[in-house]
Backbone atoms as SQL, in Angstrom:
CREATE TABLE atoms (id INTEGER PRIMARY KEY, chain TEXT, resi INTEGER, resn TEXT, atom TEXT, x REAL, y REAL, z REAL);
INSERT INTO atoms VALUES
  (1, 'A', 1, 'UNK', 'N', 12.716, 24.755, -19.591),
  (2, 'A', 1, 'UNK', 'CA', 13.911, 25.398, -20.150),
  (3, 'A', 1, 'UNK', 'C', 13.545, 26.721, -20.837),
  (4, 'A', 2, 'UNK', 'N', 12.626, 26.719, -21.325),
  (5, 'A', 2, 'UNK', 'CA', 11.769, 27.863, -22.176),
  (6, 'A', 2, 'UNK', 'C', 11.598, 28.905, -21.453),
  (7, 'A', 3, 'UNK', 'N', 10.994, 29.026, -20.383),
  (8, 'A', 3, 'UNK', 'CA', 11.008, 29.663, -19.094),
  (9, 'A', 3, 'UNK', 'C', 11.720, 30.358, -18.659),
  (10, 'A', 4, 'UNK', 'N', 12.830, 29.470, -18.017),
  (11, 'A', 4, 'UNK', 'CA', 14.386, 30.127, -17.231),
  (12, 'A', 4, 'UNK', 'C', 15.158, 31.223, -19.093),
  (13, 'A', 5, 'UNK', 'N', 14.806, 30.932, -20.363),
  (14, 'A', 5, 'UNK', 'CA', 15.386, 31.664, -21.080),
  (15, 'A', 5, 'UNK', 'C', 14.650, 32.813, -21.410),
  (16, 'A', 6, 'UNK', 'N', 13.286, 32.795, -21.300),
  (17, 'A', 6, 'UNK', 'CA', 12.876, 34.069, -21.511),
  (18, 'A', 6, 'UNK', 'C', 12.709, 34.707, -20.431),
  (19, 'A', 7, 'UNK', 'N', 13.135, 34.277, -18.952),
  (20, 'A', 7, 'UNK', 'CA', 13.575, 35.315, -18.310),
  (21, 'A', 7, 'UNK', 'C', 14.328, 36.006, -18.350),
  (22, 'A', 8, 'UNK', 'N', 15.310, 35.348, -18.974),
  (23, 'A', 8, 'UNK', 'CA', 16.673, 36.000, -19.135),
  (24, 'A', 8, 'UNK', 'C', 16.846, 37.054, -19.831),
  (25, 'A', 9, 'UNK', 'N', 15.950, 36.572, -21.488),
  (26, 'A', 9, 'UNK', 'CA', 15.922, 37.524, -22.218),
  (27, 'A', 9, 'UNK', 'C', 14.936, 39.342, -21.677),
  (28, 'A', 10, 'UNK', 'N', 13.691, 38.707, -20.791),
  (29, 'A', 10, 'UNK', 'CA', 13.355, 39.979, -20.144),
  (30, 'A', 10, 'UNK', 'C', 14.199, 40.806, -19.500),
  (31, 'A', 11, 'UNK', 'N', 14.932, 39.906, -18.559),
  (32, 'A', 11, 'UNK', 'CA', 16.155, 40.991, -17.958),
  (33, 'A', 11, 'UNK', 'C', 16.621, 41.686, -18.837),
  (34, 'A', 12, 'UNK', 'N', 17.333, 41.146, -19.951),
  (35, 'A', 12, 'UNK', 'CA', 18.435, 41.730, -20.661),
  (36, 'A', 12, 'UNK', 'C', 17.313, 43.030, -20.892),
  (37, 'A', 13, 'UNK', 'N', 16.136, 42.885, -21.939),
  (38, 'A', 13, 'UNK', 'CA', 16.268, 43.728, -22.065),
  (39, 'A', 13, 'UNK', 'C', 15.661, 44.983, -21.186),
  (40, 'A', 14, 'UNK', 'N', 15.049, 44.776, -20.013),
  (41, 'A', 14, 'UNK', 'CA', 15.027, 45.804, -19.310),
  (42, 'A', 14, 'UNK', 'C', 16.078, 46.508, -18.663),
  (43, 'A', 15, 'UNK', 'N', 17.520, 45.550, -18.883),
  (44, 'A', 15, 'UNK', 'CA', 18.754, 46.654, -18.941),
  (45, 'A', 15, 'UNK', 'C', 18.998, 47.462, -19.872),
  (46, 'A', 16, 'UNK', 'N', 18.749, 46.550, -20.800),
  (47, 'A', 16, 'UNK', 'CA', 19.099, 47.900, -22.430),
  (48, 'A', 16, 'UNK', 'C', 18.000, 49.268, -21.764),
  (49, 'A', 17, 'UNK', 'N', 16.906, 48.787, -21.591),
  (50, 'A', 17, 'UNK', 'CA', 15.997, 49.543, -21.680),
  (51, 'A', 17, 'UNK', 'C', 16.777, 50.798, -20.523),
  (52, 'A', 18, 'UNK', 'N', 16.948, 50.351, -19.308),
  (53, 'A', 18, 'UNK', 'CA', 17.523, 50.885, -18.420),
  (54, 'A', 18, 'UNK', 'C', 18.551, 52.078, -18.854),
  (55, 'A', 19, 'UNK', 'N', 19.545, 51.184, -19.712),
  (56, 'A', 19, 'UNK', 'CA', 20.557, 51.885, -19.705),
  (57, 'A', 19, 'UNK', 'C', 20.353, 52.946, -21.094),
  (58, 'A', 20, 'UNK', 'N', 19.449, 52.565, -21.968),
  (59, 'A', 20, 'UNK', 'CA', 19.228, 53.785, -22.748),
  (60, 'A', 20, 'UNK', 'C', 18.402, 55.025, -22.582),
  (61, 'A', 21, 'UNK', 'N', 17.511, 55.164, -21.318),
  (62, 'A', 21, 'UNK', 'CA', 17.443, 56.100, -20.868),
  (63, 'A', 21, 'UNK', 'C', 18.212, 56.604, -20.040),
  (64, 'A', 22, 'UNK', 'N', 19.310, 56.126, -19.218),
  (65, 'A', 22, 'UNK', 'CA', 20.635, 56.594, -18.370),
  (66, 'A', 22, 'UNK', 'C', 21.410, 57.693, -19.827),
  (67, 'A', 23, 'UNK', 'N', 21.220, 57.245, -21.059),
  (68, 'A', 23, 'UNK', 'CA', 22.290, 58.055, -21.674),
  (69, 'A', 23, 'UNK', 'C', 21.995, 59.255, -21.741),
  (70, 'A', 24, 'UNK', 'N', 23.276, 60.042, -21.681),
  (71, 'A', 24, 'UNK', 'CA', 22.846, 61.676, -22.319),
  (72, 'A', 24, 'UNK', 'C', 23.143, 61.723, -23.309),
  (73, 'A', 25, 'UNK', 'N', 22.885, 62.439, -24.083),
  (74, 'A', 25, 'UNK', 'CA', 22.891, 63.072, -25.519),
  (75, 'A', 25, 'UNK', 'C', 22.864, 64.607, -26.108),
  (76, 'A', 26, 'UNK', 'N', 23.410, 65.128, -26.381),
  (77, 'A', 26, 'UNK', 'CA', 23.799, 66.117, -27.502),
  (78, 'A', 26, 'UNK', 'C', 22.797, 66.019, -28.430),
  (79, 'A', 27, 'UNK', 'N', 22.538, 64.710, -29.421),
  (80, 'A', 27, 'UNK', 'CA', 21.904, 65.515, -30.554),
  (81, 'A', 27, 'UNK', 'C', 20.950, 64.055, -30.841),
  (82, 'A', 28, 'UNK', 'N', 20.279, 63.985, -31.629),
  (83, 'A', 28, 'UNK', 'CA', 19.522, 63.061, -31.990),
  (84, 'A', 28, 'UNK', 'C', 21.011, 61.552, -32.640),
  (85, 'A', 29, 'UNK', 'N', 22.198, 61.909, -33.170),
  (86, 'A', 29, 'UNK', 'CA', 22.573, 61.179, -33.453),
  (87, 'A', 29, 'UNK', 'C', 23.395, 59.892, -32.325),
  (88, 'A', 30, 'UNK', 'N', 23.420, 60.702, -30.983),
  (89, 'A', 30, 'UNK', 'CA', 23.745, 60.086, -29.554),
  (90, 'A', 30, 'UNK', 'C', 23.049, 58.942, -29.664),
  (91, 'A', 31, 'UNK', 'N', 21.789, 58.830, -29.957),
  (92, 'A', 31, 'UNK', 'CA', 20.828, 58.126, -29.090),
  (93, 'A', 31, 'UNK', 'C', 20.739, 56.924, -29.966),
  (94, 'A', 32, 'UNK', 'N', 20.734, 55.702, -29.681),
  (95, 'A', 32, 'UNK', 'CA', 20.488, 54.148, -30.252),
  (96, 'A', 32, 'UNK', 'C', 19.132, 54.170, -31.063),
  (97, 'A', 33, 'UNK', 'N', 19.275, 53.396, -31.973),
  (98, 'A', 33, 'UNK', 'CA', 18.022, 53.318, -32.898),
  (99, 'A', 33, 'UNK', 'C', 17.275, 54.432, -33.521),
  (100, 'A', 34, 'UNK', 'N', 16.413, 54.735, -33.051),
  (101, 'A', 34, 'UNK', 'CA', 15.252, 55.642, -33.784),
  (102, 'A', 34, 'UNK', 'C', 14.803, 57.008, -32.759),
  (103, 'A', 35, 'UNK', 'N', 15.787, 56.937, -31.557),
  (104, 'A', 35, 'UNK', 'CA', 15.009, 57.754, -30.371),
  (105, 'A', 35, 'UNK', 'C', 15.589, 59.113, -30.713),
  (106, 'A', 36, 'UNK', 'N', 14.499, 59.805, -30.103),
  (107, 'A', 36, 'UNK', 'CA', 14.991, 61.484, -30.234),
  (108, 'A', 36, 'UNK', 'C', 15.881, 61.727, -29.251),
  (109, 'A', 37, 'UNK', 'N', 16.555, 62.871, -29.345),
  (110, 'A', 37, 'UNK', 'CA', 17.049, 63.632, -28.019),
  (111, 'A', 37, 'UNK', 'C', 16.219, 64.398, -27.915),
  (112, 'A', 38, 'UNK', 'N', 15.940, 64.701, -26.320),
  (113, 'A', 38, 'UNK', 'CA', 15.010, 65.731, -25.424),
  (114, 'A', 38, 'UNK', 'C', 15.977, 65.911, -24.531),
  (115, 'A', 39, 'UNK', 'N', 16.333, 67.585, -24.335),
  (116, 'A', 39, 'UNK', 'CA', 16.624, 67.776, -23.105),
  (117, 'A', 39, 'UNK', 'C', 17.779, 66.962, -23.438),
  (118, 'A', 40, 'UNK', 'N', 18.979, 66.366, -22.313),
  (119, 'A', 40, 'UNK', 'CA', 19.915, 65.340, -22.417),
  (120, 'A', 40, 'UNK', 'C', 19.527, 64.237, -22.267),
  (121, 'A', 41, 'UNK', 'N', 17.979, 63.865, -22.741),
  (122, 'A', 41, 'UNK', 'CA', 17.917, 62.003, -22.832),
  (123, 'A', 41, 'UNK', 'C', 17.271, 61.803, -23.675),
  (124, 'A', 42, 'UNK', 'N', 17.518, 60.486, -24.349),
  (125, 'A', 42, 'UNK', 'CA', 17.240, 59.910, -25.276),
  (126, 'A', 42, 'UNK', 'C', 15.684, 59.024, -25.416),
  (127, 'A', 43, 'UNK', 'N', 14.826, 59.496, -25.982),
  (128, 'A', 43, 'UNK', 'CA', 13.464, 59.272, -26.295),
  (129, 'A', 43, 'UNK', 'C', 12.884, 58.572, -27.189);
């Protein structure tokens, strides 16, 4: 059972992961957590 859930949890977060470099950004305040803006993506 342990298993099948931390797969899950890997997926998830290699979507977050996914999708927070998909974002663009304007300014450092765009970007989730602690990441910079570069350019229009979030770092």
């Amino acid at each position: 059972m342990n298993f099948i859930f931390s797969v899950f949890i890997s997926i998830g977060l290699g979507i977050l992961i996914y999708l927070s470099f998909q974002t663009k950004c304007s300014s450092n305040d765009d970007c989730p957590g602690q990441q910079i803006c570069l350019g229009d993506k979030c770092l």
